[in-house]
Coordinates of N, CA and C in Angstrom, one line a residue:
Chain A
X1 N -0.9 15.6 -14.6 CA -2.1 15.1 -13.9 C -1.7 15.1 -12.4
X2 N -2.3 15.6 -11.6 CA -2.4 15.5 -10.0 C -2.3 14.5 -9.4
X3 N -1.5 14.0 -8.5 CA -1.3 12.9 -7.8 C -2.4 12.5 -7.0
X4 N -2.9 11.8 -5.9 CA -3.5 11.5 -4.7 C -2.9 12.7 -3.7
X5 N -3.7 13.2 -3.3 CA -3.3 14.2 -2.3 C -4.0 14.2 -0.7
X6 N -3.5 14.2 0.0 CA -4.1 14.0 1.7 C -3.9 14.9 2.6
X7 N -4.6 15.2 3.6 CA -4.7 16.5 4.5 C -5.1 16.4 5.8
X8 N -4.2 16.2 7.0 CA -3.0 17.0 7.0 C -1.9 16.4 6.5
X9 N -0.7 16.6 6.3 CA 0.4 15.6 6.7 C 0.8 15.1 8.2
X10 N 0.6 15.7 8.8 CA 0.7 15.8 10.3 C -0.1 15.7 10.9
X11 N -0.8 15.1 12.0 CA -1.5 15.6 13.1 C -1.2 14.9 14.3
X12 N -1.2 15.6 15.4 CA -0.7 15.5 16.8 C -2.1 15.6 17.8
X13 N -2.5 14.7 18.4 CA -3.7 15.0 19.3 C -3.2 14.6 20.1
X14 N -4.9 14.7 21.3 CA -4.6 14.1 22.6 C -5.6 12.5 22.4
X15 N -5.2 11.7 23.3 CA -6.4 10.7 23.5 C -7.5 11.1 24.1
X16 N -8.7 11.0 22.9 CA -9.9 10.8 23.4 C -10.5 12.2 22.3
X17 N -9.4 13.5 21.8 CA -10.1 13.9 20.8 C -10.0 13.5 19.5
X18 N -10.8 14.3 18.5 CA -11.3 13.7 17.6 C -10.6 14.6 16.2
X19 N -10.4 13.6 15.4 CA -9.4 13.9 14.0 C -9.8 13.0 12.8
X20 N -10.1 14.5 12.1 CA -10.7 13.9 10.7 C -9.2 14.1 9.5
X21 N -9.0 12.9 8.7 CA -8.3 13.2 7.9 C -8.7 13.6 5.9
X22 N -8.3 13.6 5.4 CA -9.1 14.0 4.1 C -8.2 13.5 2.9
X23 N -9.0 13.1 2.2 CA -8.2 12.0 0.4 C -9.1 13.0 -0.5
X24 N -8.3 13.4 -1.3 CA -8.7 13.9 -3.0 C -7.7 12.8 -3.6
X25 N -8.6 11.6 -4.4 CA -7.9 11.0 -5.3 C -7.9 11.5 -6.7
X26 N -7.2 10.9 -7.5 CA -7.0 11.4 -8.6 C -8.2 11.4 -9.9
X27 N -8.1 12.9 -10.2 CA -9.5 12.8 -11.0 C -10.1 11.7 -11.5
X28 N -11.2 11.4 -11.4 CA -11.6 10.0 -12.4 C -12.0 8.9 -12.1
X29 N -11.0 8.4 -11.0 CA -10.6 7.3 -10.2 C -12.5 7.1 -9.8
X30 N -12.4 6.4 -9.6 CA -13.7 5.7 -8.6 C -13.8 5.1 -7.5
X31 N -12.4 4.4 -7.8 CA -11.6 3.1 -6.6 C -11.1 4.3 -5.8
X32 N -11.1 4.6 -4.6 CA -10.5 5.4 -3.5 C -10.6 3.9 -2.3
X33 N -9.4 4.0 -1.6 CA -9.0 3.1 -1.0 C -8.5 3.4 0.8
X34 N -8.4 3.2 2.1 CA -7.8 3.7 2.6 C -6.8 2.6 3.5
X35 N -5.8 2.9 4.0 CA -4.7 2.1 4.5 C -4.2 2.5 5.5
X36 N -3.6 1.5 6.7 CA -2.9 2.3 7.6 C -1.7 1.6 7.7
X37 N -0.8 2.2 8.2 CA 0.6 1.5 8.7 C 1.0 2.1 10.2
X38 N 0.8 1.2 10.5 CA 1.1 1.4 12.2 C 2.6 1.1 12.5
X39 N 3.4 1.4 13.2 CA 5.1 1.6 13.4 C 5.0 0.2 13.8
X40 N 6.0 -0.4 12.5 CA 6.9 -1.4 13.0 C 6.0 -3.0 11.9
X41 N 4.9 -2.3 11.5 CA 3.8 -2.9 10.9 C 3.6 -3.1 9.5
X42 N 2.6 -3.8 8.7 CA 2.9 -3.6 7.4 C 1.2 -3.0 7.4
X43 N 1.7 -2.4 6.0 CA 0.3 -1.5 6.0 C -0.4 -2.2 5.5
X44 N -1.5 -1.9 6.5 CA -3.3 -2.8 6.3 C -4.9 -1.9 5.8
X45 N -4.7 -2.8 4.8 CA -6.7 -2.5 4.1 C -7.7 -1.9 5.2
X46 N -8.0 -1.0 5.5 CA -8.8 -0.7 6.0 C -10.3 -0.4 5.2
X47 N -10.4 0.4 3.9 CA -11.7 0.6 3.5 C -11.4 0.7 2.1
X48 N -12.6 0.0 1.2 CA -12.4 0.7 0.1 C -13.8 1.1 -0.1
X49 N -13.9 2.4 -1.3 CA -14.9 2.8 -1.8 C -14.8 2.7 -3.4
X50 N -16.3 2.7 -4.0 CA -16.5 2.9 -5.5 C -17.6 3.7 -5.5
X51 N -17.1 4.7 -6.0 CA -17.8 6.3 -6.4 C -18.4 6.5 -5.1
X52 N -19.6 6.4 -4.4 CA -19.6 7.1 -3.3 C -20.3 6.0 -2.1
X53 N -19.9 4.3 -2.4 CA -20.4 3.6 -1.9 C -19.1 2.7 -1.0
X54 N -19.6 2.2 -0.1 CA -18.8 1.3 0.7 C -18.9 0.3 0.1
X55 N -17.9 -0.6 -0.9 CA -17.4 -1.4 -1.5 C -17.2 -2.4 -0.1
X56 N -16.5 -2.2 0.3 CA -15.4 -3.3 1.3 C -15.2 -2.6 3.0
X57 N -15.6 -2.2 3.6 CA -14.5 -1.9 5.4 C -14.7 -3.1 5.8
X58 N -13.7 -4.0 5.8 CA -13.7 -5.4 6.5 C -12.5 -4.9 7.7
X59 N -11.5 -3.9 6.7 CA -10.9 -3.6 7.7 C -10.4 -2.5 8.9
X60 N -11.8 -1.7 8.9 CA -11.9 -1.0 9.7 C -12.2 -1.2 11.4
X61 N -11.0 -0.5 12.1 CA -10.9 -1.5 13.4 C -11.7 -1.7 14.3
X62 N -12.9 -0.4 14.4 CA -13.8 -0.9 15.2 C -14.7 0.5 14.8
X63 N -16.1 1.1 15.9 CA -16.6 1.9 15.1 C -16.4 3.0 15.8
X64 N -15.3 3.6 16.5 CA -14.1 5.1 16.2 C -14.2 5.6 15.1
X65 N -14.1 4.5 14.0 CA -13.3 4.9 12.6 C -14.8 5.0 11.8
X66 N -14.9 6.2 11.4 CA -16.2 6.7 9.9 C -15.6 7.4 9.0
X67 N -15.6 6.8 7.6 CA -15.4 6.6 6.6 C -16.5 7.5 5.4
X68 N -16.3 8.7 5.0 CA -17.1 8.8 4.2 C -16.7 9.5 2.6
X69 N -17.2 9.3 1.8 CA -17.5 9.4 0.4 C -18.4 10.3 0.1
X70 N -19.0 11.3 0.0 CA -19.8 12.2 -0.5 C -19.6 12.6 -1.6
X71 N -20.8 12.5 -2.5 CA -20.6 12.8 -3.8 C -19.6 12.2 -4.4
X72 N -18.6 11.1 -4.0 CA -17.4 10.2 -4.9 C -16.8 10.9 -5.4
X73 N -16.1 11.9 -4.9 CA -14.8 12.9 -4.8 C -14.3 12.2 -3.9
X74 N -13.6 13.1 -2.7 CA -13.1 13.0 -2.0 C -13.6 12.6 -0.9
X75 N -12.8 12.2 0.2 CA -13.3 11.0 1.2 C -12.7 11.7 2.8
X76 N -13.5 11.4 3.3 CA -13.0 11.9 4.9 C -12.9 10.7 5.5
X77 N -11.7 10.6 6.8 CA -11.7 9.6 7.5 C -11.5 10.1 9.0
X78 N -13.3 9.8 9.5 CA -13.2 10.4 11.0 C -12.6 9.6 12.5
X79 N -11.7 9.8 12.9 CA -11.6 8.8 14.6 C -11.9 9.7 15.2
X80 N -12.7 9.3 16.3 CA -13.6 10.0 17.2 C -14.1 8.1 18.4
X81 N -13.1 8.5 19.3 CA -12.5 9.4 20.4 C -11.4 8.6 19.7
X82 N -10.3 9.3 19.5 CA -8.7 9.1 19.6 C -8.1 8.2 20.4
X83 N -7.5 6.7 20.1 CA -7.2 6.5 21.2 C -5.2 6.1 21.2
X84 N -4.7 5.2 22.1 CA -3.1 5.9 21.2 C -2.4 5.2 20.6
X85 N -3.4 3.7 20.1 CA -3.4 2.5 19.5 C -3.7 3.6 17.9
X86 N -4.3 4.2 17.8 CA -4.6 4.8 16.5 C -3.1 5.5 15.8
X87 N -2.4 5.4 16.5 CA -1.0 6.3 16.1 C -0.8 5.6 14.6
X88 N -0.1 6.1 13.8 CA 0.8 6.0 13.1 C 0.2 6.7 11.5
X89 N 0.7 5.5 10.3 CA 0.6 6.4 9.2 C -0.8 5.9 8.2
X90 N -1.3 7.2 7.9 CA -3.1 6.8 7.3 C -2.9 7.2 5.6
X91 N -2.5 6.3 4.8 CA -2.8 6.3 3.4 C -3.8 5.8 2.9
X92 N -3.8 6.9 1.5 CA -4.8 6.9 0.8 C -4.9 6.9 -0.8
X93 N -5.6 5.3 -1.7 CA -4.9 5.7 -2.7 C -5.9 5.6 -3.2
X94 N -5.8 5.2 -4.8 CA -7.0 5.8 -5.8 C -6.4 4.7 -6.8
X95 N -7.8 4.3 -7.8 CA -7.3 3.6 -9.0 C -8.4 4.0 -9.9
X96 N -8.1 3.7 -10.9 CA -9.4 3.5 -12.1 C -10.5 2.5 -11.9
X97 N -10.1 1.7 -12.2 CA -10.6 0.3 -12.4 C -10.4 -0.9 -11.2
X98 N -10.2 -0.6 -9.8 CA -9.7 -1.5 -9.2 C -8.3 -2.2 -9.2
X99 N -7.4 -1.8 -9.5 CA -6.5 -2.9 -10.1 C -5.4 -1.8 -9.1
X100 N -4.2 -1.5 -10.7 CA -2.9 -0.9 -9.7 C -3.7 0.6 -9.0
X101 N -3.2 0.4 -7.8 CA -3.5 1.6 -7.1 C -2.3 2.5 -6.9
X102 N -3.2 3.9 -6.9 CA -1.9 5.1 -6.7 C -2.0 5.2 -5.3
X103 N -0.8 5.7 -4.2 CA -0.9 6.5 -3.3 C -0.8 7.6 -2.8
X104 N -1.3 7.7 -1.9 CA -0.9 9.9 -1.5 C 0.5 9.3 -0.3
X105 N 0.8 10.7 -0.3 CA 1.5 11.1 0.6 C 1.6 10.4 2.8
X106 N 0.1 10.2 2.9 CA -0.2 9.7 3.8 C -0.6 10.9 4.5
X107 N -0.7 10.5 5.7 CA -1.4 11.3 6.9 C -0.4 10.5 8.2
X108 N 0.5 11.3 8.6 CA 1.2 10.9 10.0 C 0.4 11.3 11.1
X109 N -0.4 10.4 12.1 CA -0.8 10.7 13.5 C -0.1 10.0 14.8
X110 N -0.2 11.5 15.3 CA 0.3 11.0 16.8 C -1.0 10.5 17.9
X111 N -1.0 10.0 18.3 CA -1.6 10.1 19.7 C -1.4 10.1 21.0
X112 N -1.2 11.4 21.7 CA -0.9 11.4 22.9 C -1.7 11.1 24.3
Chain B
X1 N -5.5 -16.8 7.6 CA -5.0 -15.7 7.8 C -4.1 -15.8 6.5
X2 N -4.9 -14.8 5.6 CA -4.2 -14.5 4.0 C -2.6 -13.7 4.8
X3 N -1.7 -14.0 4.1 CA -0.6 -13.4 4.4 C 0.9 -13.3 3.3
X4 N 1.2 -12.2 3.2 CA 2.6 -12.0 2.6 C 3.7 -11.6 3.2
X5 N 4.8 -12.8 3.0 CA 5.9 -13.0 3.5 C 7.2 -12.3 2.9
X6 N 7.9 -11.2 3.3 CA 9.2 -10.7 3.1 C 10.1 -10.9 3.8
X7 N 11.6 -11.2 3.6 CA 12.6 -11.1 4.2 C 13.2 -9.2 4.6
X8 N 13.0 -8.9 5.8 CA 13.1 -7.5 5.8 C 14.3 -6.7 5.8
X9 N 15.7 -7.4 5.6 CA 16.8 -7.1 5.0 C 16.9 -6.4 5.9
X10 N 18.5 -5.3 5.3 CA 18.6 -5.0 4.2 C 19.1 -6.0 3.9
X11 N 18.9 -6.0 2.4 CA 19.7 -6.3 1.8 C 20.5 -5.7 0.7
X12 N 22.1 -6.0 1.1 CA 22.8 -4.8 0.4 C 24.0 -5.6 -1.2
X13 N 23.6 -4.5 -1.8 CA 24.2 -5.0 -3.2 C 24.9 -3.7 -3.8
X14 N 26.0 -4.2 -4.7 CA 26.8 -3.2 -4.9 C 26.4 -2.8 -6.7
X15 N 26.8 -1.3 -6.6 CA 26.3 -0.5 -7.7 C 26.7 -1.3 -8.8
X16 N 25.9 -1.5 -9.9 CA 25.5 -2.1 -11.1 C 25.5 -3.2 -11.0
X17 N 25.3 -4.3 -9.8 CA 24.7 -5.8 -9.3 C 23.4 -5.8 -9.6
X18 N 22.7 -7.1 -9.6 CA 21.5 -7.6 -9.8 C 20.8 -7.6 -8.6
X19 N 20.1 -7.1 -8.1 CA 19.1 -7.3 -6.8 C 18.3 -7.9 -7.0
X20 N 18.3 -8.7 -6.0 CA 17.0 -9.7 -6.6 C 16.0 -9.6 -4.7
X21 N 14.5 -9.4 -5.0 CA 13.6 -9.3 -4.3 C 13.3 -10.4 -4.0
X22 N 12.1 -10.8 -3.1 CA 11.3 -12.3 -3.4 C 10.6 -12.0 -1.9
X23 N 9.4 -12.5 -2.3 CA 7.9 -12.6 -1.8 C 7.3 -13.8 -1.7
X24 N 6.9 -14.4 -0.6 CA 5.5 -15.5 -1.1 C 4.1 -15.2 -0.5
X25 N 3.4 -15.8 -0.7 CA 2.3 -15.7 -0.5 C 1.5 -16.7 0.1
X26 N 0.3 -17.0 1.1 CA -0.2 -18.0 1.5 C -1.8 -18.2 0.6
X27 N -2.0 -17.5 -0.1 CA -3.8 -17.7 -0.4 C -3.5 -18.1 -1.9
X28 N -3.7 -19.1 -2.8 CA -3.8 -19.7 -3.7 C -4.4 -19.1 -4.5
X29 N -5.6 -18.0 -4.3 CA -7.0 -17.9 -4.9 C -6.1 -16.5 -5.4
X30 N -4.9 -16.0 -4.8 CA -3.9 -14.5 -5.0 C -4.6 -14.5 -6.6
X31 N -4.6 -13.3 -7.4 CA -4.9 -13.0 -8.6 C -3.9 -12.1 -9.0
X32 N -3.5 -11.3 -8.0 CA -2.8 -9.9 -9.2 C -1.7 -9.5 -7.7
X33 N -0.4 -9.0 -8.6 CA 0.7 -9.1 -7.6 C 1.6 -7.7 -7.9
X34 N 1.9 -7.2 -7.0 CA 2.2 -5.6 -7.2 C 3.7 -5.3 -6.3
X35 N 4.3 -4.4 -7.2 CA 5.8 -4.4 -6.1 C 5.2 -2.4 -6.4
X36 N 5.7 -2.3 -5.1 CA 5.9 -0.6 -4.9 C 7.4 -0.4 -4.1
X37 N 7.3 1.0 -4.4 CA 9.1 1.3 -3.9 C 8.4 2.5 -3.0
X38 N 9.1 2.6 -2.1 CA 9.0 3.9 -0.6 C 10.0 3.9 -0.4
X39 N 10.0 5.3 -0.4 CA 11.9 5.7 0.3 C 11.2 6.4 1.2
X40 N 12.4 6.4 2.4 CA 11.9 6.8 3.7 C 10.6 8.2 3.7
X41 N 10.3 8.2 4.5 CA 8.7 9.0 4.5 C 8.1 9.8 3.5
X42 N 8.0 8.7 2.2 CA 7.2 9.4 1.2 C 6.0 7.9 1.3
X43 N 5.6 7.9 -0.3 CA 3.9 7.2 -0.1 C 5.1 6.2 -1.2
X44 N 4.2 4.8 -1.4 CA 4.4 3.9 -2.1 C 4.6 4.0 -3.2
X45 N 5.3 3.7 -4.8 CA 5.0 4.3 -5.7 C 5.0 2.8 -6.6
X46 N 3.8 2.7 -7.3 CA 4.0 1.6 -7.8 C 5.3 1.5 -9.2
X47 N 5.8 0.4 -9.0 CA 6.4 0.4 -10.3 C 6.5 -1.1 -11.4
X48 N 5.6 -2.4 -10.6 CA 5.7 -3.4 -11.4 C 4.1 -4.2 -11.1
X49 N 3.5 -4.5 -12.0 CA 2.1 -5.9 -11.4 C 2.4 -7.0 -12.4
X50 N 2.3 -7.8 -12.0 CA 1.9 -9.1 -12.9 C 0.6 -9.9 -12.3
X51 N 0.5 -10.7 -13.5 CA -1.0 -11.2 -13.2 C -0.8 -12.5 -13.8
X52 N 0.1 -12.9 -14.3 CA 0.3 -14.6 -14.8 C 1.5 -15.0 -14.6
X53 N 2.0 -16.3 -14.7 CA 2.7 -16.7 -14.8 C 3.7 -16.6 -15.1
X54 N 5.0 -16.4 -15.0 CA 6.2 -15.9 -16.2 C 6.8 -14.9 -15.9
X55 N 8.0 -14.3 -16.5 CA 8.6 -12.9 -16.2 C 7.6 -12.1 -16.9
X56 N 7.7 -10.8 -16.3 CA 7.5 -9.7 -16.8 C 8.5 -8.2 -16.9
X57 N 8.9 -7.9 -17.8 CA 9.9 -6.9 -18.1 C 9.5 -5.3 -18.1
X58 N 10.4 -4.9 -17.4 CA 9.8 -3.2 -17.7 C 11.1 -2.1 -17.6
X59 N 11.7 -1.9 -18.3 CA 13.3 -1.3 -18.1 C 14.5 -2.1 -17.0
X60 N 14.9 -1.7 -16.4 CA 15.6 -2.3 -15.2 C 15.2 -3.7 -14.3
X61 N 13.5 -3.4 -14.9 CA 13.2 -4.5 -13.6 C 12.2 -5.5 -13.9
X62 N 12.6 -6.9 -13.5 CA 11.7 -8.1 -13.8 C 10.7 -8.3 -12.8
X63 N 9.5 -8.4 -12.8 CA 8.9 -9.2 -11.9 C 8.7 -10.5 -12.5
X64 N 8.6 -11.4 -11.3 CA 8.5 -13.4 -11.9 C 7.5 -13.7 -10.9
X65 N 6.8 -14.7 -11.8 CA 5.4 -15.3 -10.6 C 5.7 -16.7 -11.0
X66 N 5.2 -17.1 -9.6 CA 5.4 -18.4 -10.0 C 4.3 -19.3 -9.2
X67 N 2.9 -19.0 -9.3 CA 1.6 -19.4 -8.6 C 1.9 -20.6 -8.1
X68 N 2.0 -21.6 -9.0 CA 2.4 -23.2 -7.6 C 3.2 -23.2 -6.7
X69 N 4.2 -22.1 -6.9 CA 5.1 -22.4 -5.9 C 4.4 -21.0 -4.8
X70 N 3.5 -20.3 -5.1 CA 3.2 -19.2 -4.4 C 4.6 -17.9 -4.0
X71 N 4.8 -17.7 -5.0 CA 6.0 -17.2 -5.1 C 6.1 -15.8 -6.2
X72 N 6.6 -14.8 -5.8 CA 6.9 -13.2 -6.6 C 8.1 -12.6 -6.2
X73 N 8.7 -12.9 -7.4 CA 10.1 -11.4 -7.5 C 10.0 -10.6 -8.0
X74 N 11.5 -9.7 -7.6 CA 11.6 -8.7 -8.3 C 12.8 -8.9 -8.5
X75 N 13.0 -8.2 -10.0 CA 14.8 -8.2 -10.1 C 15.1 -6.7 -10.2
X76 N 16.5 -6.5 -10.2 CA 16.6 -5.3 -10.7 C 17.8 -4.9 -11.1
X77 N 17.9 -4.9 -12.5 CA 19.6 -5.2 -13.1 C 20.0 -3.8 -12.8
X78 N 21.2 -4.0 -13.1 CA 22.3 -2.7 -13.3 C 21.8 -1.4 -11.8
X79 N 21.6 -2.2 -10.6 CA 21.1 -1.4 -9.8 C 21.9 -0.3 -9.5
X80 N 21.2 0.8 -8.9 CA 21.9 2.1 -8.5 C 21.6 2.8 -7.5
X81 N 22.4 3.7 -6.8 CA 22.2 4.3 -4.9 C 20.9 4.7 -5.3
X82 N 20.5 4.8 -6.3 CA 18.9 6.0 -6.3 C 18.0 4.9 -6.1
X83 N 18.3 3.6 -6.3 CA 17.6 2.2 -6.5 C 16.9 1.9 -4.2
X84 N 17.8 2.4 -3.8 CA 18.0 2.0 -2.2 C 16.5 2.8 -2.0
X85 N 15.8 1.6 -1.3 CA 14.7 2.3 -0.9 C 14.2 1.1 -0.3
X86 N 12.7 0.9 0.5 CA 11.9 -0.2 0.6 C 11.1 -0.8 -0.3
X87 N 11.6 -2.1 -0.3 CA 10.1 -2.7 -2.0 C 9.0 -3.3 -1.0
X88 N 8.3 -3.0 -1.4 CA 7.0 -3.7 -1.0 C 6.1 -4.1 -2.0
X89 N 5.9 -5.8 -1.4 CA 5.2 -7.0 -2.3 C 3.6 -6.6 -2.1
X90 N 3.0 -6.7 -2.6 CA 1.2 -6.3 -2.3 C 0.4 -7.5 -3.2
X91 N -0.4 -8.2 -2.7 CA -1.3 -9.5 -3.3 C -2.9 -8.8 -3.5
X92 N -3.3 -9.4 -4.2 CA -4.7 -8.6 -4.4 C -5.3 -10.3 -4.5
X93 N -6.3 -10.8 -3.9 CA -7.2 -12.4 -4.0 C -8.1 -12.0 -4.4
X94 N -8.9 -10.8 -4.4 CA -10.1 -10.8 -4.4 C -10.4 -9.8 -5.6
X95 N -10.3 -9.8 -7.1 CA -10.3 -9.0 -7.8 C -11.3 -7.7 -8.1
X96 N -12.5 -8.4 -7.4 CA -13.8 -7.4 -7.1 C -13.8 -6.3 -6.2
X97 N -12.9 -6.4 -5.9 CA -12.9 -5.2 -4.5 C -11.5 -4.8 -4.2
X98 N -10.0 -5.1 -5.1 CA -9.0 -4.6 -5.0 C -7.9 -4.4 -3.7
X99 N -8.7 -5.0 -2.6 CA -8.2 -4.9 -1.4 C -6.6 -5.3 -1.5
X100 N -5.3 -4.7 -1.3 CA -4.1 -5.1 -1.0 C -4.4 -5.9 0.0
X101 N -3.0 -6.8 0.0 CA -2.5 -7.3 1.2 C -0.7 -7.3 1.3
X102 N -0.2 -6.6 2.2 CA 0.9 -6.0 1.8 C 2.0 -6.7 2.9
X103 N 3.3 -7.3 2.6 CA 3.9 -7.6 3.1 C 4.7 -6.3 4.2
X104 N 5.8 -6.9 4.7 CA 6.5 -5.4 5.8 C 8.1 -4.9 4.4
X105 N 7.6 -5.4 3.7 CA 8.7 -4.4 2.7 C 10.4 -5.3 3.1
X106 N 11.0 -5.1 2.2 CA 12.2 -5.6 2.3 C 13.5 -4.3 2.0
X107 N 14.5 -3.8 2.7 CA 15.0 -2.6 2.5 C 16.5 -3.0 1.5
X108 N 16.4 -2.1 0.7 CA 17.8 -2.8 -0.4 C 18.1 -1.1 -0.5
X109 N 19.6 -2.0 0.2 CA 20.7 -0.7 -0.4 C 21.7 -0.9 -1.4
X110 N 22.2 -0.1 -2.4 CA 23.0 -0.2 -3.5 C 24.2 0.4 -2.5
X111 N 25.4 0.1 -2.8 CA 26.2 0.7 -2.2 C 27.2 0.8 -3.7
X112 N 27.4 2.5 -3.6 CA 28.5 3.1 -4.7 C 29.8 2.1 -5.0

């Protein structure tokens, strides 16, 4: 079975453009989740979804950040304008039922 | 301000010693309690939850809760160099919406 997968692993921008990142959770899952860990930080809740609804963004930092679910696959996470407070690492996990969650790989961003 | 407390180590223990982890927690209402393991720049991997009171056993490793005292370990017998990695404590209060709340990880090295 296929893990949580994320896309890019990398991205390097400037401040002020715009970077969308992308979660395929694991078949099934409903619970897609997203996280960030900023350097030096522990990693924080930012959004959760169930199937293709916004469950929870209590922790999304301000409205840069759009969040979407289509069709309750896979999830895009847009920042638009970039700023260099957004740096660091953007995980993304998945569960069944709410409970233990899986994660991907993450998404490392820079912001220059 | 819900929060999870780690000692961020390292903490270092020698090959086939007991490691012992430990977490607290501030929110009482906590319901479900989760240890993940990250080795440097990969994703979280879960490996223990508990949800009551008591040890819980799973090969090598105990988790222990201890709700009044707001308190979660981890043990980990017969540790090994492949064991050295970051553990991270994760509290879930709110079982409706699965939101982590994740301590800054504690780093344990096994030394050969």
């Amino acid at each position: 079975e296929a893990g949580v997968t994320q896309f890019p692993s990398h991205s390097v921008i400037e401040k002020g453009q715009t970077v969308t990142l992308r979660c395929d959770p694991i078949s099934g899952h409903d619970n897609l989740y997203w996280y960030r860990r900023v350097m030096g930080k522990e990693i924080k809740f930012l959004l959760h979804f169930v199937k293709e609804s916004k469950q929870d963004e209590s922790g999304m930092p301000n409205n840069r950040f759009l969040a979407e679910r289509t069709g309750g696959t896979y999830s895009t996470l847009k920042v638009q304008p970039a700023e260099l407070e957004d740096s660091g690492v953007y995980f993304c996990a998945s569960s069944p039922m709410g409970n233990e969650q899986f994660f991907g790989p993450g998404t490392r961003l820079t912001v220059l | 301000q819900k929060e999870v407390e780690q000692n961020s180590g390292p903490l270092s223990v020698p090959e086939g010693a007991i490691a012992s982890l430990n977490c607290t927690y501030s929110d009482r209402g906590s319901q479900s309690f989760f240890w993940y393991r990250q080795y440097s720049g990969k994703s979280p991997e879960l490996i223990m939850f508990i949800y009551s009171n008591g040890d819980k056993e799973d090969g090598r490793f105990t988790a222990q809760l201890n709700k009044a005292s707001q308190y979660v370990s981890l043990l980990i017998r017969d540790s090994q160099p492949s064991d050295s990695a970051t553990y991270l404590c994760a509290v879930n209060w709110a079982s409706n919406t699965g939101k982590l709340i994740f301590g800054q990880g504690t780093t344990l090295q096994v030394k050969p």
